[in-house]
PDB file of C-alpha atoms in Angstrom:
ATOM      1  CA  UNK A 196     -64.689  13.867  95.274  1.00 61.00           C
ATOM      2  CA  UNK A 197     -62.520  13.788  98.423  1.00 86.00           C
ATOM      3  CA  UNK A 198     -59.255  15.102  96.176  1.00 90.00           C
ATOM      4  CA  UNK A 199     -56.632  17.557  97.237  1.00 93.00           C
ATOM      5  CA  UNK A 200     -55.869  19.894  94.484  1.00 92.00           C
ATOM      6  CA  UNK A 201     -51.832  20.714  94.943  1.00 92.00           C
ATOM      7  CA  UNK A 202     -50.179  24.647  94.189  1.00 94.00           C
ATOM      8  CA  UNK A 203     -49.374  23.284  90.346  1.00 92.00           C
ATOM      9  CA  UNK A 204     -52.391  22.389  89.834  1.00 91.00           C
ATOM     10  CA  UNK A 205     -54.654  25.749  90.313  1.00 90.00           C
ATOM     11  CA  UNK A 206     -51.164  27.427  89.479  1.00 91.00           C
ATOM     12  CA  UNK A 207     -51.794  25.809  85.454  1.00 88.00           C
ATOM     13  CA  UNK A 208     -55.366  26.587  85.756  1.00 87.00           C
ATOM     14  CA  UNK A 209     -55.157  29.576  86.271  1.00 87.00           C
ATOM     15  CA  UNK A 210     -52.507  30.489  83.652  1.00 87.00           C
ATOM     16  CA  UNK A 211     -52.962  27.642  81.413  1.00 79.00           C
ATOM     17  CA  UNK A 212     -56.628  28.123  79.957  1.00 70.00           C
ATOM     18  CA  UNK A 213     -59.946  26.866  79.498  1.00 66.00           C
ATOM     19  CA  UNK A 214     -59.039  23.191  77.746  1.00 70.00           C
ATOM     20  CA  UNK A 215     -56.173  21.522  79.320  1.00 70.00           C
ATOM     21  CA  UNK A 216     -56.549  19.234  81.988  1.00 70.00           C
ATOM     22  CA  UNK A 217     -55.187  21.167  84.817  1.00 71.00           C
ATOM     23  CA  UNK A 218     -58.339  24.350  84.369  1.00 72.00           C
ATOM     24  CA  UNK A 219     -60.864  21.132  83.796  1.00 77.00           C
ATOM     25  CA  UNK A 220     -59.321  18.960  86.726  1.00 78.00           C
ATOM     26  CA  UNK A 221     -60.548  22.766  89.282  1.00 80.00           C
ATOM     27  CA  UNK A 222     -63.599  22.890  87.237  1.00 78.00           C
ATOM     28  CA  UNK A 223     -64.871  19.342  88.204  1.00 75.00           C
ATOM     29  CA  UNK A 224     -63.420  19.818  91.567  1.00 77.00           C
ATOM     30  CA  UNK A 225     -64.474  23.024  92.727  1.00 74.00           C
ATOM     31  CA  UNK A 226     -67.439  24.064  90.630  1.00 75.00           C
ATOM     32  CA  UNK A 227     -69.011  20.475  92.168  1.00 72.00           C
ATOM     33  CA  UNK A 228     -71.897  21.686  94.634  1.00 71.00           C
ATOM     34  CA  UNK A 229     -72.096  17.749  96.468  1.00 76.00           C
ATOM     35  CA  UNK A 230     -69.301  19.076  98.364  1.00 77.00           C
ATOM     36  CA  UNK A 231     -67.228  22.667  99.036  1.00 84.00           C
ATOM     37  CA  UNK A 232     -63.163  20.506  98.187  1.00 87.00           C
ATOM     38  CA  UNK A 233     -60.476  21.300 101.443  1.00 91.00           C
ATOM     39  CA  UNK A 234     -57.487  22.695 101.272  1.00 93.00           C
ATOM     40  CA  UNK A 235     -54.479  23.799 103.378  1.00 94.00           C
ATOM     41  CA  UNK A 236     -53.446  27.256 103.410  1.00 94.00           C
ATOM     42  CA  UNK A 237     -49.291  25.964 102.557  1.00 94.00           C
ATOM     43  CA  UNK A 238     -51.545  25.312  99.173  1.00 94.00           C
ATOM     44  CA  UNK A 239     -52.609  28.440  98.938  1.00 95.00           C
ATOM     45  CA  UNK A 240     -49.437  30.473 100.091  1.00 94.00           C
ATOM     46  CA  UNK A 241     -47.534  28.294  97.721  1.00 94.00           C
ATOM     47  CA  UNK A 242     -50.152  28.527  94.772  1.00 95.00           C
ATOM     48  CA  UNK A 243     -50.022  32.202  94.958  1.00 96.00           C
ATOM     49  CA  UNK A 244     -46.598  32.544  95.935  1.00 95.00           C
ATOM     50  CA  UNK A 245     -46.076  30.700  92.100  1.00 94.00           C
ATOM     51  CA  UNK A 246     -48.878  32.536  90.285  1.00 95.00           C
ATOM     52  CA  UNK A 247     -46.322  35.944  92.058  1.00 96.00           C
ATOM     53  CA  UNK A 248     -43.538  34.759  89.570  1.00 95.00           C
ATOM     54  CA  UNK A 249     -45.326  33.566  86.690  1.00 94.00           C
ATOM     55  CA  UNK A 250     -43.907  35.658  83.834  1.00 93.00           C
ATOM     56  CA  UNK A 251     -47.111  35.324  82.359  1.00 89.00           C
ATOM     57  CA  UNK A 252     -49.518  35.813  84.272  1.00 91.00           C
ATOM     58  CA  UNK A 253     -49.948  39.650  85.358  1.00 92.00           C
ATOM     59  CA  UNK A 254     -48.928  40.063  88.840  1.00 92.00           C
ATOM     60  CA  UNK A 255     -52.275  42.446  90.201  1.00 94.00           C
ATOM     61  CA  UNK A 256     -54.775  39.395  89.158  1.00 91.00           C
ATOM     62  CA  UNK A 257     -52.763  37.389  91.780  1.00 94.00           C
ATOM     63  CA  UNK A 258     -54.777  39.073  94.182  1.00 94.00           C
ATOM     64  CA  UNK A 259     -58.618  38.230  92.256  1.00 92.00           C
ATOM     65  CA  UNK A 260     -57.637  35.164  91.472  1.00 92.00           C
ATOM     66  CA  UNK A 261     -56.558  33.597  94.698  1.00 93.00           C
ATOM     67  CA  UNK A 262     -60.077  35.327  96.431  1.00 93.00           C
ATOM     68  CA  UNK A 263     -61.658  32.748  94.468  1.00 90.00           C
ATOM     69  CA  UNK A 264     -60.350  30.706  95.177  1.00 90.00           C
ATOM     70  CA  UNK A 265     -60.822  31.037  98.795  1.00 92.00           C
ATOM     71  CA  UNK A 266     -64.035  31.082  98.350  1.00 89.00           C
ATOM     72  CA  UNK A 267     -64.472  28.200  96.594  1.00 87.00           C
ATOM     73  CA  UNK A 268     -61.880  26.444  99.003  1.00 91.00           C
ATOM     74  CA  UNK A 269     -62.248  25.946 103.205  1.00 90.00           C
ATOM     75  CA  UNK A 270     -59.343  25.653 104.684  1.00 93.00           C
ATOM     76  CA  UNK A 271     -58.871  23.021 107.686  1.00 92.00           C
ATOM     77  CA  UNK A 272     -55.192  22.834 109.187  1.00 88.00           C
ATOM     78  CA  UNK A 273     -52.171  20.636 108.748  1.00 83.00           C
ATOM     79  CA  UNK A 274     -49.819  19.455 111.117  1.00 78.00           C
ATOM     80  CA  UNK A 275     -46.662  20.337 111.137  1.00 75.00           C
ATOM     81  CA  UNK A 276     -44.328  20.497 107.510  1.00 77.00           C
ATOM     82  CA  UNK A 277     -40.674  21.658 105.888  1.00 77.00           C
ATOM     83  CA  UNK A 278     -42.388  24.118 103.636  1.00 75.00           C
ATOM     84  CA  UNK A 279     -39.899  23.580 100.940  1.00 83.00           C
ATOM     85  CA  UNK A 280     -40.865  19.842 100.381  1.00 89.00           C
ATOM     86  CA  UNK A 281     -44.052  19.499  98.881  1.00 92.00           C
ATOM     87  CA  UNK A 282     -44.569  15.632  99.155  1.00 91.00           C
ATOM     88  CA  UNK A 283     -43.940  16.196 102.670  1.00 92.00           C
ATOM     89  CA  UNK A 284     -46.552  19.503 103.004  1.00 93.00           C
ATOM     90  CA  UNK A 285     -48.993  17.632 100.453  1.00 94.00           C
ATOM     91  CA  UNK A 286     -49.336  14.937 102.558  1.00 93.00           C
ATOM     92  CA  UNK A 287     -49.626  16.860 105.632  1.00 93.00           C
ATOM     93  CA  UNK A 288     -52.507  19.015 103.714  1.00 94.00           C
ATOM     94  CA  UNK A 289     -53.956  15.665 102.520  1.00 94.00           C
ATOM     95  CA  UNK A 290     -54.602  14.061 105.837  1.00 93.00           C
ATOM     96  CA  UNK A 291     -55.884  17.419 107.459  1.00 93.00           C
ATOM     97  CA  UNK A 292     -58.596  17.133 104.181  1.00 93.00           C
ATOM     98  CA  UNK A 293     -58.926  14.126 104.853  1.00 94.00           C
ATOM     99  CA  UNK A 294     -58.498  12.154 101.150  1.00 94.00           C
ATOM    100  CA  UNK A 295     -56.553   9.460 100.374  1.00 94.00           C
ATOM    101  CA  UNK A 296     -55.629  11.574  96.657  1.00 93.00           C
ATOM    102  CA  UNK A 297     -53.620  14.244  95.876  1.00 94.00           C
ATOM    103  CA  UNK A 298     -53.503  15.579  91.503  1.00 92.00           C
ATOM    104  CA  UNK A 299     -50.405  17.704  91.135  1.00 92.00           C
ATOM    105  CA  UNK A 300     -48.468  17.418  87.925  1.00 89.00           C
ATOM    106  CA  UNK A 301     -45.349  17.751  89.990  1.00 90.00           C
ATOM    107  CA  UNK A 302     -42.587  16.375  88.421  1.00 87.00           C
ATOM    108  CA  UNK A 303     -41.505  14.532  91.309  1.00 86.00           C
ATOM    109  CA  UNK A 304     -44.905  13.366  92.688  1.00 88.00           C
ATOM    110  CA  UNK A 305     -47.607  12.610  89.877  1.00 82.00           C
ATOM    111  CA  UNK A 306     -48.118   9.138  88.814  1.00 75.00           C
ATOM    112  CA  UNK A 307     -45.657   7.806  91.937  1.00 76.00           C
ATOM    113  CA  UNK A 308     -46.727   5.396  94.057  1.00 73.00           C
ATOM    114  CA  UNK A 309     -48.536   6.568  96.962  1.00 85.00           C
ATOM    115  CA  UNK A 310     -47.270   7.513 100.370  1.00 89.00           C
ATOM    116  CA  UNK A 311     -47.901   7.244 103.469  1.00 90.00           C
ATOM    117  CA  UNK A 312     -51.186   5.656 102.177  1.00 92.00           C
ATOM    118  CA  UNK A 313     -51.700   9.061  99.793  1.00 93.00           C
ATOM    119  CA  UNK A 314     -51.823   8.497  96.498  1.00 93.00           C
ATOM    120  CA  UNK A 315     -50.424  11.262  93.666  1.00 94.00           C
ATOM    121  CA  UNK A 316     -52.161  11.096  90.633  1.00 92.00           C
ATOM    122  CA  UNK A 317     -51.653  13.691  87.798  1.00 91.00           C
ATOM    123  CA  UNK A 318     -54.001  16.784  85.823  1.00 89.00           C
ATOM    124  CA  UNK A 319     -54.276  13.721  82.878  1.00 88.00           C
ATOM    125  CA  UNK A 320     -54.292  10.602  85.193  1.00 89.00           C
ATOM    126  CA  UNK A 321     -56.732  12.126  86.802  1.00 87.00           C
ATOM    127  CA  UNK A 322     -59.400  13.226  83.723  1.00 86.00           C
ATOM    128  CA  UNK A 323     -58.956  10.271  82.557  1.00 88.00           C
ATOM    129  CA  UNK A 324     -60.547   8.180  85.232  1.00 87.00           C
ATOM    130  CA  UNK A 325     -63.642  10.694  85.954  1.00 86.00           C
ATOM    131  CA  UNK A 326     -64.239  10.552  82.105  1.00 87.00           C
ATOM    132  CA  UNK A 327     -64.204   7.024  81.483  1.00 89.00           C
ATOM    133  CA  UNK A 328     -66.812   4.862  81.442  1.00 87.00           C
ATOM    134  CA  UNK A 329     -67.026   1.715  83.437  1.00 84.00           C
ATOM    135  CA  UNK A 330     -67.048  -1.247  81.464  1.00 85.00           C
ATOM    136  CA  UNK A 331     -70.226  -2.870  80.511  1.00 87.00           C
ATOM    137  CA  UNK A 332     -70.974  -5.984  82.709  1.00 87.00           C
ATOM    138  CA  UNK A 333     -70.771  -8.999  82.358  1.00 87.00           C
ATOM    139  CA  UNK A 334     -73.108 -11.226  80.166  1.00 87.00           C
ATOM    140  CA  UNK A 335     -75.596 -13.193  82.351  1.00 81.00           C
TER     141      UNK A 335
END
């Protein structure tokens, strides 16, 4: 699965619970035994800051949650970018992780046209792709 998970997907999965799309995406991607997920320090730092700021996520749970995530991913270096610009930061992270798709539920990015060859897809759309069977073969 050559995708990058955006910080909001990690946060939504951490806060929302098991039955919702972000949690299902994270479970599928991080539970993949064939290949470890790549991410960047920006994704992890932003995830940590968002979890710490979330009113329903316990402050004392942030560090253990981030350790769990870090244990399941490989951190790669990314090019310089404006850390407050999500599109630019996710583009840099996707390039560093060598992926062409980013799963994000960010309202300005999810399910938009691709930017510089990187496609942004929502967690709901990605889960539908993963669970929809292929069409039947045409008759011979």
